[in-house]
Amino acid sequence: MQETTRPCALVILAAGQGTRMNSDLPKVLHPLGGAPLVVHAMNAGAALSPAGMVVVVGHGGAAVEKAVHAHNDAATCVTQAEQLGTGHAVLQAAGALEGFDGDVIVLYGDTPFVREDTLARMLAARADHDIVVLGFEATSPGRYGRLVMAGDRLDRIVEAKDATPEELAIPFCNSGLMAADAATLMDLLAEVGNENASGEYYLTDVPALAAARGLSATAIACDEAETLGINTRAELAGAEALFQQARRAEAMANGATLIAPETVFFAHDTYLGRDVLVEPHVVFGPGVTVESEAVIRAFCHLEGCHVGARATVGPYARLRPGAELGNEARIGNFVEVKSAEIGEGAKVNHLSYIGDAGIGAGSNIGAGTITCNYDGVFKHRTEVGRDVFVGSNTMLVAPVSLGDGAMTGSGSVITSDVPAGDLALGRARQVNKPGLGARLMARLRAMKAGRKGL
Ligand code: UD1
Ligand code: CA
């Protein structure tokens, strides 16, 4: 077998409109596990450490290009102004691949589940064949292209629309993925015409054109689930379900406990350490890492955050981007944390908003405390030192800082810095009016009785 050290480049087709999504968003930008579909295709291929990655964009090209570069700024986007077919789409990458001496793998931006080892098997099969197509045994072959084999040689691919009844009976179908030497592929594609039922330039004409030149083509098989393409919202939801199932199984295999796995939702990049416990109904948005033995209690939403070892979150907590919880920190019910570091062992247990803040180790933030971080135009920081005791319902009006070991009285509105060790009281002094409570109540009751009499 050929060494897979021959350089390879990816060409990802992502120019189609995705009409059946019935959406203003280009199909490949619809999210799966919190990441656009095209990012899943990029990730599948990235495992091969490709020398280059070319994404062919068209419909919503600017938006697709932005998402592609946000994920990998080394990727090249080329534009296919008119969608004249898959063959025409691949040909748009010719300029970007000029002078590249290696293999190309063609992937689809709407096919997110292709496995790394399947791509590696395609490259390995190139040792014996010039063109390698990825096929699968379809449970319902429908509109898929059919692979016409002669032994292990692929004679040609026939699109369903152009197939005879005998050809339609073939269950071995085209996934759309193809591997070939870059220069050979571009050369063959230049010969592809559009005299077919769709009037399109088919990538699938390549094997027959190769055979006509005395080159050889083959098809290797993968599981149908890997080639699942997304064309409708229903298929997107089905793909999400499969994705979630796989991620739950993976999280548990890696040593996390999920009490009700079917109620926990992961993003493509969620990381859970060993012996993390996740209670029911938890949603992980993109960019979350949870260190070992942390507990995520029921009904939490986490995104772009880090949870330290043995920390506790929830129930009913929201960690937004930039929330960094130290080891053993505690975030309780109805607490929201954004762009804030919560120090080791610090506690924010009830009904709080902590945003744009640093809370030192061992500090206790009383119930109902809020960092007033936004003045309507700018965001400001709140710095709380170590072992600070913030009384319940304190308003920390940023920018403001509390030194180590400071305290605030409950109900305080803190607008000036509090030096270390001081107690800050920022509220009106209480006055008691002797007997007035009882007299007032009696008067109100009398008024009510008078009205009833009317
Ligand atoms: C294609 C294959 C078919 C295969 C099926 C697997 C061809 C001619 N047919 O059919 O054999 O069984 O995929 O799903 O290749 N695209 C572009 N530019 C274009 C046309 C398509 O970028 O001009 C992109 C689409 O956005 C999509 C992918 O290529 O991601 C496949 O195109 P699509 O039109 O869905 O091909 P199928 O008709 O499904
Ligand atoms: Ca398709």
Short mmCIF file of C-alpha atoms and ligand atoms in Angstrom, two decimals:
data_model
loop_
_atom_site.label_atom_id
_atom_site.label_comp_id
_atom_site.label_asym_id
_atom_site.label_seq_id
_atom_site.Cartn_x
_atom_site.Cartn_y
_atom_site.Cartn_z
CA MET A 1 0.00 0.00 0.00
CA GLN A 2 1.08 3.53 -0.71
CA GLU A 3 2.41 5.53 2.18
CA THR A 4 -0.14 8.18 3.07
CA THR A 5 2.74 10.63 3.38
CA ARG A 6 1.97 11.88 -0.14
CA PRO A 7 0.65 15.40 0.44
CA CYS A 8 -3.10 15.77 0.16
CA ALA A 9 -5.42 18.74 -0.23
CA LEU A 10 -9.14 19.00 0.43
CA VAL A 11 -11.72 20.49 -1.87
CA ILE A 12 -14.99 21.07 -0.03
CA LEU A 13 -18.06 21.82 -2.14
CA ALA A 14 -20.25 24.40 -0.45
CA ALA A 15 -21.71 26.53 -3.24
CA GLY A 16 -25.19 25.04 -3.44
CA GLN A 17 -28.23 26.95 -2.28
CA GLY A 18 -29.88 24.19 -0.33
CA THR A 19 -33.32 25.13 -1.69
CA ARG A 20 -35.06 22.46 0.36
CA MET A 21 -33.90 24.03 3.64
CA ASN A 22 -36.29 26.89 2.80
CA SER A 23 -33.89 29.32 4.46
CA ASP A 24 -32.16 32.66 3.95
CA LEU A 25 -29.09 31.11 5.60
CA PRO A 26 -26.84 29.16 3.20
CA LYS A 27 -27.30 25.45 3.89
CA VAL A 28 -23.72 24.80 5.00
CA LEU A 29 -24.05 27.47 7.72
CA HIS A 30 -26.88 25.70 9.51
CA PRO A 31 -25.51 24.51 12.83
CA LEU A 32 -24.93 20.97 13.99
CA GLY A 33 -23.64 20.59 17.53
CA GLY A 34 -23.21 24.37 17.65
CA ALA A 35 -20.93 24.58 14.60
CA PRO A 36 -21.84 25.26 10.95
CA LEU A 37 -22.12 22.12 8.79
CA VAL A 38 -19.15 23.24 6.69
CA VAL A 39 -16.96 23.27 9.81
CA HIS A 40 -17.76 19.59 10.39
CA ALA A 41 -16.59 18.79 6.85
CA MET A 42 -13.44 20.86 7.44
CA ASN A 43 -12.78 19.02 10.71
CA ALA A 44 -13.28 15.59 9.13
CA GLY A 45 -10.61 16.38 6.57
CA ALA A 46 -8.35 18.30 8.94
CA ALA A 47 -7.49 15.05 10.70
CA LEU A 48 -5.42 14.13 7.61
CA SER A 49 -3.24 17.23 8.16
CA PRO A 50 -3.85 18.35 4.58
CA ALA A 51 -1.36 20.61 2.82
CA GLY A 52 -4.25 22.79 1.69
CA MET A 53 -7.98 23.22 2.05
CA VAL A 54 -10.06 24.83 -0.69
CA VAL A 55 -13.72 25.60 -0.05
CA VAL A 56 -15.87 26.26 -3.10
CA VAL A 57 -18.46 28.89 -2.19
CA GLY A 58 -21.36 30.36 -4.15
CA HIS A 59 -24.75 30.97 -2.56
CA GLY A 60 -24.23 33.29 0.41
CA GLY A 61 -20.54 33.17 -0.47
CA ALA A 62 -19.44 36.07 1.74
CA ALA A 63 -21.11 34.59 4.82
CA VAL A 64 -19.76 31.10 4.12
CA GLU A 65 -16.28 32.51 3.57
CA LYS A 66 -16.47 34.32 6.91
CA ALA A 67 -17.42 31.13 8.75
CA VAL A 68 -14.71 29.15 6.96
CA HIS A 69 -12.01 31.66 7.86
CA ALA A 70 -13.26 32.03 11.43
CA HIS A 71 -12.58 28.32 11.82
CA ASN A 72 -9.37 28.13 9.78
CA ASP A 73 -7.81 31.26 8.38
CA ALA A 74 -5.42 29.21 6.25
CA ALA A 75 -8.29 27.77 4.17
CA THR A 76 -8.74 29.16 0.66
CA CYS A 77 -12.20 30.07 -0.60
CA VAL A 78 -12.89 30.10 -4.32
CA THR A 79 -16.14 31.30 -5.82
CA GLN A 80 -18.36 29.32 -8.14
CA ALA A 81 -20.53 32.15 -9.43
CA GLU A 82 -23.07 29.87 -11.10
CA GLN A 83 -23.83 26.39 -9.81
CA LEU A 84 -23.32 24.40 -12.98
CA GLY A 85 -22.71 21.06 -11.29
CA THR A 86 -20.35 19.21 -8.98
CA GLY A 87 -17.71 18.75 -11.71
CA HIS A 88 -17.74 22.46 -12.50
CA ALA A 89 -17.53 23.19 -8.75
CA VAL A 90 -14.37 21.12 -8.28
CA LEU A 91 -12.83 22.71 -11.36
CA GLN A 92 -13.07 26.12 -9.64
CA ALA A 93 -10.34 24.91 -7.28
CA ALA A 94 -7.90 24.34 -10.16
CA GLY A 95 -6.27 27.78 -9.78
CA ALA A 96 -5.82 27.40 -6.04
CA LEU A 97 -4.23 23.96 -6.55
CA GLU A 98 -1.99 24.95 -9.45
CA GLY A 99 1.45 23.42 -9.00
CA PHE A 100 0.27 21.27 -6.09
CA ASP A 101 1.83 17.82 -6.38
CA GLY A 102 -0.33 15.47 -4.39
CA ASP A 103 -3.77 13.99 -3.93
CA VAL A 104 -7.07 15.78 -3.68
CA ILE A 105 -10.07 14.57 -1.71
CA VAL A 106 -13.39 16.06 -2.70
CA LEU A 107 -15.80 16.44 0.23
CA TYR A 108 -19.27 17.97 0.53
CA GLY A 109 -19.97 20.83 2.92
CA ASP A 110 -23.37 19.34 3.78
CA THR A 111 -22.05 15.89 4.73
CA PRO A 112 -20.79 16.18 8.29
CA PHE A 113 -20.22 12.62 9.52
CA VAL A 114 -17.38 11.32 7.35
CA ARG A 115 -14.79 9.64 9.51
CA GLU A 116 -11.09 10.31 9.45
CA ASP A 117 -10.17 6.64 8.93
CA THR A 118 -12.53 6.43 5.94
CA LEU A 119 -10.65 9.30 4.29
CA ALA A 120 -7.35 7.59 5.14
CA ARG A 121 -8.65 4.36 3.52
CA MET A 122 -9.49 6.33 0.37
CA LEU A 123 -5.96 7.69 0.20
CA ALA A 124 -4.53 4.23 0.84
CA ALA A 125 -6.61 2.78 -2.04
CA ARG A 126 -4.91 5.28 -4.33
CA ALA A 127 -1.86 2.99 -4.27
CA ASP A 128 -3.63 0.69 -6.74
CA HIS A 129 -6.04 3.05 -8.52
CA ASP A 130 -5.97 6.50 -10.06
CA ILE A 131 -9.45 7.44 -8.91
CA VAL A 132 -11.02 6.34 -5.63
CA VAL A 133 -14.72 6.93 -5.01
CA LEU A 134 -16.40 6.45 -1.65
CA GLY A 135 -19.54 4.31 -1.95
CA PHE A 136 -22.09 2.79 0.39
CA GLU A 137 -24.85 0.19 0.27
CA ALA A 138 -27.96 2.36 0.36
CA THR A 139 -31.06 1.15 2.16
CA SER A 140 -33.10 3.21 -0.30
CA PRO A 141 -30.91 4.19 -3.26
CA GLY A 142 -33.43 6.78 -4.56
CA ARG A 143 -31.70 9.77 -6.17
CA TYR A 144 -28.13 8.68 -5.46
CA GLY A 145 -25.67 8.06 -8.27
CA ARG A 146 -25.14 4.31 -8.86
CA LEU A 147 -21.66 2.77 -8.93
CA VAL A 148 -21.27 0.41 -11.88
CA MET A 149 -18.53 -2.01 -10.80
CA ALA A 150 -16.62 -4.72 -12.66
CA GLY A 151 -14.88 -6.64 -9.93
CA ASP A 152 -13.02 -4.07 -7.87
CA ARG A 153 -12.92 -1.66 -10.79
CA LEU A 154 -15.40 1.16 -11.03
CA ASP A 155 -16.49 1.42 -14.68
CA ARG A 156 -18.61 4.50 -14.31
CA ILE A 157 -21.10 6.31 -12.13
CA VAL A 158 -24.58 6.84 -13.45
CA GLU A 159 -26.83 9.49 -11.95
CA ALA A 160 -30.30 8.25 -11.02
CA LYS A 161 -31.89 10.65 -13.51
CA ASP A 162 -29.83 9.17 -16.35
CA ALA A 163 -29.97 5.51 -15.26
CA THR A 164 -31.65 2.53 -16.93
CA PRO A 165 -33.97 0.36 -14.80
CA GLU A 166 -31.16 -2.23 -14.51
CA GLU A 167 -28.76 0.43 -13.25
CA LEU A 168 -31.34 1.77 -10.82
CA ALA A 169 -31.45 -1.71 -9.27
CA ILE A 170 -27.81 -1.34 -8.14
CA PRO A 171 -27.72 -0.70 -4.37
CA PHE A 172 -24.05 0.42 -4.27
CA CYS A 173 -24.27 4.22 -4.35
CA ASN A 174 -22.03 7.25 -4.70
CA SER A 175 -21.38 9.23 -1.51
CA GLY A 176 -19.93 12.04 -3.63
CA LEU A 177 -16.44 11.80 -2.09
CA MET A 178 -13.59 11.20 -4.48
CA ALA A 179 -9.80 11.00 -4.22
CA ALA A 180 -7.36 11.43 -7.10
CA ASP A 181 -4.09 13.05 -8.04
CA ALA A 182 -4.80 16.78 -8.20
CA ALA A 183 -3.43 17.41 -11.69
CA THR A 184 -5.05 14.26 -13.14
CA LEU A 185 -8.43 15.17 -11.65
CA MET A 186 -8.37 18.72 -13.01
CA ASP A 187 -7.29 17.40 -16.38
CA LEU A 188 -10.18 14.92 -16.50
CA LEU A 189 -12.68 17.52 -15.30
CA ALA A 190 -11.76 19.79 -18.20
CA GLU A 191 -13.23 17.07 -20.47
CA VAL A 192 -16.55 16.77 -18.64
CA GLY A 193 -19.56 17.94 -20.66
CA ASN A 194 -23.13 18.68 -19.63
CA GLU A 195 -25.15 16.49 -22.00
CA ASN A 196 -27.25 14.75 -19.38
CA ALA A 197 -30.69 14.87 -17.82
CA SER A 198 -29.76 17.81 -15.55
CA GLY A 199 -27.66 19.78 -18.03
CA GLU A 200 -24.94 19.90 -15.34
CA TYR A 201 -21.22 19.22 -15.34
CA TYR A 202 -21.06 16.05 -13.26
CA LEU A 203 -18.08 15.15 -11.12
CA THR A 204 -19.41 11.64 -11.49
CA ASP A 205 -18.32 11.53 -15.14
CA VAL A 206 -14.68 11.34 -14.01
CA PRO A 207 -14.38 7.54 -13.54
CA ALA A 208 -15.63 6.77 -17.07
CA LEU A 209 -13.35 9.44 -18.57
CA ALA A 210 -10.45 7.95 -16.61
CA ALA A 211 -11.24 4.45 -17.93
CA ALA A 212 -11.24 5.83 -21.48
CA ARG A 213 -7.68 7.02 -20.89
CA GLY A 214 -6.55 3.68 -19.54
CA LEU A 215 -6.54 4.94 -15.95
CA SER A 216 -8.18 2.86 -13.27
CA ALA A 217 -10.95 3.76 -10.84
CA THR A 218 -12.30 1.91 -7.84
CA ALA A 219 -14.84 2.43 -5.10
CA ILE A 220 -14.41 1.60 -1.44
CA ALA A 221 -17.37 1.26 0.91
CA CYS A 222 -18.27 2.98 4.14
CA ASP A 223 -21.23 2.87 6.45
CA GLU A 224 -24.30 4.67 5.11
CA ALA A 225 -24.51 6.76 8.32
CA GLU A 226 -21.19 8.42 7.46
CA THR A 227 -22.39 9.71 4.12
CA LEU A 228 -25.56 11.24 5.49
CA GLY A 229 -26.12 14.51 3.63
CA ILE A 230 -28.43 17.23 4.85
CA ASN A 231 -31.01 18.69 2.49
CA THR A 232 -33.98 19.56 4.72
CA ARG A 233 -34.64 20.83 8.23
CA ALA A 234 -35.98 17.40 9.12
CA GLU A 235 -32.71 15.80 8.00
CA LEU A 236 -30.82 18.45 9.99
CA ALA A 237 -32.79 17.53 13.11
CA GLY A 238 -32.17 13.83 12.42
CA ALA A 239 -28.44 14.52 12.04
CA GLU A 240 -28.41 16.52 15.28
CA ALA A 241 -30.01 13.57 17.09
CA LEU A 242 -27.35 11.21 15.74
CA PHE A 243 -24.62 13.67 16.65
CA GLN A 244 -25.93 14.06 20.20
CA GLN A 245 -26.22 10.29 20.66
CA ALA A 246 -22.61 9.86 19.60
CA ARG A 247 -21.36 12.66 21.86
CA ARG A 248 -23.25 11.33 24.89
CA ALA A 249 -21.80 7.88 24.37
CA GLU A 250 -18.32 9.37 23.97
CA ALA A 251 -18.67 11.50 27.14
CA MET A 252 -19.68 8.45 29.15
CA ALA A 253 -16.94 6.31 27.63
CA ASN A 254 -14.46 9.01 28.69
CA GLY A 255 -15.62 8.77 32.30
CA ALA A 256 -18.41 11.31 32.79
CA THR A 257 -21.68 10.32 34.45
CA LEU A 258 -24.83 11.49 32.67
CA ILE A 259 -27.86 10.69 34.76
CA ALA A 260 -30.29 11.16 31.87
CA PRO A 261 -28.08 11.21 28.77
CA GLU A 262 -30.99 11.84 26.39
CA THR A 263 -31.60 15.24 28.05
CA VAL A 264 -28.02 16.52 27.82
CA PHE A 265 -26.93 18.41 24.69
CA PHE A 266 -23.33 18.83 23.62
CA ALA A 267 -21.47 21.09 21.21
CA HIS A 268 -18.89 19.77 18.77
CA ASP A 269 -16.06 20.81 21.11
CA THR A 270 -17.43 20.12 24.61
CA TYR A 271 -14.80 18.67 26.92
CA LEU A 272 -15.80 16.84 30.11
CA GLY A 273 -13.08 15.55 32.44
CA ARG A 274 -13.09 12.28 34.30
CA ASP A 275 -15.82 11.74 36.90
CA VAL A 276 -17.73 14.86 35.95
CA LEU A 277 -21.38 14.45 36.91
CA VAL A 278 -24.03 15.99 34.68
CA GLU A 279 -27.58 16.01 35.98
CA PRO A 280 -30.61 16.03 33.64
CA HIS A 281 -31.44 18.83 31.21
CA VAL A 282 -28.13 20.54 30.62
CA VAL A 283 -27.13 22.35 27.42
CA PHE A 284 -23.49 22.83 26.45
CA GLY A 285 -22.97 25.54 23.83
CA PRO A 286 -19.64 25.82 21.99
CA GLY A 287 -16.36 26.24 23.83
CA VAL A 288 -17.00 24.57 27.19
CA THR A 289 -14.44 22.65 29.24
CA VAL A 290 -15.37 21.02 32.52
CA GLU A 291 -12.57 19.64 34.69
CA SER A 292 -12.69 16.40 36.61
CA GLU A 293 -15.20 15.75 39.39
CA ALA A 294 -17.13 18.95 38.74
CA VAL A 295 -20.90 18.67 39.09
CA ILE A 296 -23.27 20.34 36.65
CA ARG A 297 -26.67 20.21 38.26
CA ALA A 298 -30.01 20.12 36.48
CA PHE A 299 -31.21 22.80 34.03
CA CYS A 300 -27.97 24.64 33.36
CA HIS A 301 -26.83 26.37 30.17
CA LEU A 302 -23.09 26.75 29.58
CA GLU A 303 -21.24 28.39 26.71
CA GLY A 304 -17.64 29.51 26.13
CA CYS A 305 -16.65 28.83 29.71
CA HIS A 306 -14.32 26.81 31.89
CA VAL A 307 -15.40 24.95 35.02
CA GLY A 308 -12.60 23.98 37.40
CA ALA A 309 -12.17 20.65 39.12
CA ARG A 310 -14.74 19.78 41.80
CA ALA A 311 -16.69 22.99 41.14
CA THR A 312 -20.50 22.89 41.37
CA VAL A 313 -22.82 24.67 38.97
CA GLY A 314 -26.58 25.03 39.26
CA PRO A 315 -29.28 23.89 39.36
CA TYR A 316 -30.61 26.56 36.98
CA ALA A 317 -27.38 28.43 36.34
CA ARG A 318 -26.15 30.14 33.21
CA LEU A 319 -22.46 30.40 32.38
CA ARG A 320 -21.87 32.72 29.45
CA PRO A 321 -18.69 33.26 27.40
CA GLY A 322 -15.67 34.15 29.48
CA ALA A 323 -16.91 32.59 32.72
CA GLU A 324 -13.89 30.95 34.37
CA LEU A 325 -14.62 29.00 37.52
CA GLY A 326 -11.70 28.01 39.72
CA ASN A 327 -11.45 24.65 41.40
CA GLU A 328 -14.18 24.04 43.97
CA ALA A 329 -16.02 27.24 43.10
CA ARG A 330 -19.78 27.12 43.61
CA ILE A 331 -22.34 28.73 41.34
CA GLY A 332 -25.86 28.22 42.60
CA ASN A 333 -29.42 28.55 41.39
CA PHE A 334 -30.47 31.43 39.16
CA VAL A 335 -26.96 32.79 38.86
CA GLU A 336 -25.58 34.19 35.61
CA VAL A 337 -21.84 34.62 35.10
CA LYS A 338 -20.26 36.33 32.08
CA SER A 339 -16.62 37.34 31.41
CA ALA A 340 -15.72 36.78 35.02
CA GLU A 341 -13.18 34.74 36.92
CA ILE A 342 -14.57 33.12 40.04
CA GLY A 343 -11.64 32.20 42.28
CA GLU A 344 -10.94 28.89 43.88
CA GLY A 345 -13.61 27.95 46.41
CA ALA A 346 -15.52 31.23 45.92
CA LYS A 347 -19.32 31.04 46.19
CA VAL A 348 -22.07 32.78 44.27
CA ASN A 349 -24.96 30.71 45.43
CA HIS A 350 -28.23 32.50 44.76
CA LEU A 351 -29.92 34.87 42.31
CA SER A 352 -26.90 36.88 41.10
CA TYR A 353 -25.45 38.43 37.98
CA ILE A 354 -21.66 38.54 37.90
CA GLY A 355 -20.35 40.10 34.68
CA ASP A 356 -16.96 41.63 33.77
CA ALA A 357 -15.59 40.79 37.17
CA GLY A 358 -12.91 39.01 39.11
CA ILE A 359 -13.92 37.34 42.36
CA GLY A 360 -11.00 36.30 44.55
CA ALA A 361 -10.53 32.87 46.08
CA GLY A 362 -12.73 32.06 49.06
CA SER A 363 -15.02 35.07 48.67
CA ASN A 364 -18.74 34.76 49.31
CA ILE A 365 -21.17 36.71 47.18
CA GLY A 366 -24.51 37.12 48.94
CA ALA A 367 -27.88 36.34 47.42
CA GLY A 368 -29.18 38.81 44.87
CA THR A 369 -25.85 40.56 44.37
CA ILE A 370 -25.36 42.18 40.99
CA THR A 371 -22.40 43.70 39.23
CA CYS A 372 -23.74 46.82 37.52
CA ASN A 373 -21.25 46.49 34.69
CA TYR A 374 -22.96 48.49 31.95
CA ASP A 375 -23.58 52.23 31.94
CA GLY A 376 -25.55 52.14 28.71
CA VAL A 377 -22.48 52.67 26.55
CA PHE A 378 -19.41 51.12 28.18
CA LYS A 379 -18.77 47.95 30.17
CA HIS A 380 -16.76 48.26 33.39
CA ARG A 381 -14.95 45.76 35.63
CA THR A 382 -15.61 44.84 39.23
CA GLU A 383 -12.65 43.47 41.20
CA VAL A 384 -13.35 41.59 44.38
CA GLY A 385 -10.34 40.42 46.39
CA ARG A 386 -9.83 37.21 48.35
CA ASP A 387 -12.07 36.18 51.25
CA VAL A 388 -14.44 39.09 50.73
CA PHE A 389 -17.94 38.88 52.18
CA VAL A 390 -20.45 40.67 49.96
CA GLY A 391 -23.76 41.08 51.78
CA SER A 392 -27.01 40.01 50.15
CA ASN A 393 -28.47 42.27 47.50
CA THR A 394 -25.35 44.40 47.09
CA MET A 395 -25.15 46.44 43.89
CA LEU A 396 -21.52 46.65 42.80
CA VAL A 397 -21.49 49.69 40.52
CA ALA A 398 -18.48 49.21 38.23
CA PRO A 399 -15.77 50.24 37.89
CA VAL A 400 -15.26 49.38 41.53
CA SER A 401 -12.96 47.22 43.63
CA LEU A 402 -13.18 45.55 47.03
CA GLY A 403 -9.92 44.72 48.78
CA ASP A 404 -9.08 41.37 50.40
CA GLY A 405 -11.16 40.56 53.46
CA ALA A 406 -13.58 43.47 52.91
CA MET A 407 -17.31 43.25 53.70
CA THR A 408 -20.40 45.04 52.42
CA GLY A 409 -23.65 45.44 54.31
CA SER A 410 -26.65 43.85 52.67
CA GLY A 411 -28.63 46.11 50.38
CA SER A 412 -25.61 48.35 49.78
CA VAL A 413 -25.05 50.22 46.55
CA ILE A 414 -21.26 50.27 46.31
CA THR A 415 -20.00 53.07 44.09
CA SER A 416 -16.54 53.69 45.59
CA ASP A 417 -13.65 51.30 46.13
CA VAL A 418 -13.56 49.49 49.48
CA PRO A 419 -10.09 49.09 51.05
CA ALA A 420 -8.97 45.69 52.30
CA GLY A 421 -10.57 44.69 55.58
CA ASP A 422 -13.13 47.54 55.64
CA LEU A 423 -16.89 47.24 56.01
CA ALA A 424 -18.81 49.32 53.46
CA LEU A 425 -22.39 50.39 54.10
CA GLY A 426 -24.02 52.16 51.22
CA ARG A 427 -27.70 52.44 52.11
CA ALA A 428 -30.09 54.76 53.98
CA ARG A 429 -29.98 54.55 57.77
CA GLN A 430 -33.07 52.86 59.23
CA VAL A 431 -35.60 54.84 61.33
CA ASN A 432 -38.31 53.25 63.52
CA LYS A 433 -41.62 55.15 64.22
CA PRO A 434 -43.06 53.83 67.50
CA GLY A 435 -46.57 52.32 67.11
CA LEU A 436 -47.09 53.68 63.62
CA GLY A 437 -47.26 50.25 61.97
CA ALA A 438 -50.23 49.11 64.03
CA ARG A 439 -52.06 52.46 63.66
CA LEU A 440 -51.63 52.47 59.91
CA MET A 441 -52.94 48.93 59.60
CA ALA A 442 -56.02 49.71 61.71
CA ARG A 443 -56.79 52.71 59.49
CA LEU A 444 -56.51 50.65 56.30
CA ARG A 445 -58.78 47.94 57.69
CA ALA A 446 -61.37 50.54 58.68
CA MET A 447 -61.28 52.01 55.15
CA LYS A 448 -61.88 48.56 53.63
CA ALA A 449 -64.82 47.87 55.96
CA GLY A 450 -66.34 51.31 55.11
CA ARG A 451 -66.22 50.53 51.35
CA LYS A 452 -68.00 47.20 51.83
CA GLY A 453 -70.82 49.03 53.60
CA LEU A 454 -71.51 51.29 50.59
C1 UD1 B 1 -24.36 14.11 -5.89
C2 UD1 B 1 -23.78 13.10 -6.86
C3 UD1 B 1 -24.46 11.76 -6.65
C4 UD1 B 1 -24.32 11.31 -5.21
C5 UD1 B 1 -24.85 12.38 -4.26
C6 UD1 B 1 -24.54 12.03 -2.84
C7 UD1 B 1 -23.10 14.34 -8.85
C8 UD1 B 1 -23.45 14.71 -10.23
N1 UD1 B 1 -23.97 13.56 -8.20
O1 UD1 B 1 -25.72 14.30 -6.26
O2 UD1 B 1 -23.89 10.76 -7.50
O3 UD1 B 1 -25.00 10.07 -5.00
O4 UD1 B 1 -24.22 13.65 -4.55
O5 UD1 B 1 -25.16 12.95 -1.98
O6 UD1 B 1 -22.06 14.71 -8.37
N2 UD1 B 1 -22.42 21.80 -5.32
C9 UD1 B 1 -21.69 22.92 -5.61
N3 UD1 B 1 -21.79 23.47 -6.84
C10 UD1 B 1 -22.59 22.94 -7.81
C11 UD1 B 1 -23.35 21.79 -7.50
C12 UD1 B 1 -23.24 21.23 -6.23
O7 UD1 B 1 -20.94 23.42 -4.77
O8 UD1 B 1 -22.62 23.49 -8.91
C13 UD1 B 1 -22.31 21.22 -3.97
C14 UD1 B 1 -23.61 21.27 -3.21
O9 UD1 B 1 -23.68 22.46 -2.44
C15 UD1 B 1 -23.53 20.03 -2.35
C16 UD1 B 1 -22.70 19.06 -3.16
O10 UD1 B 1 -22.01 19.85 -4.11
O11 UD1 B 1 -22.84 20.26 -1.12
C17 UD1 B 1 -23.54 18.01 -3.87
O12 UD1 B 1 -24.43 18.62 -4.76
P1 UD1 B 1 -25.91 18.12 -4.96
O13 UD1 B 1 -26.56 18.98 -5.96
O14 UD1 B 1 -26.58 17.94 -3.65
O15 UD1 B 1 -25.65 16.69 -5.61
P2 UD1 B 1 -26.65 15.50 -5.70
O16 UD1 B 1 -27.64 15.78 -6.75
O17 UD1 B 1 -27.14 15.16 -4.35
CA CA B 2 -27.26 16.26 -2.18
#
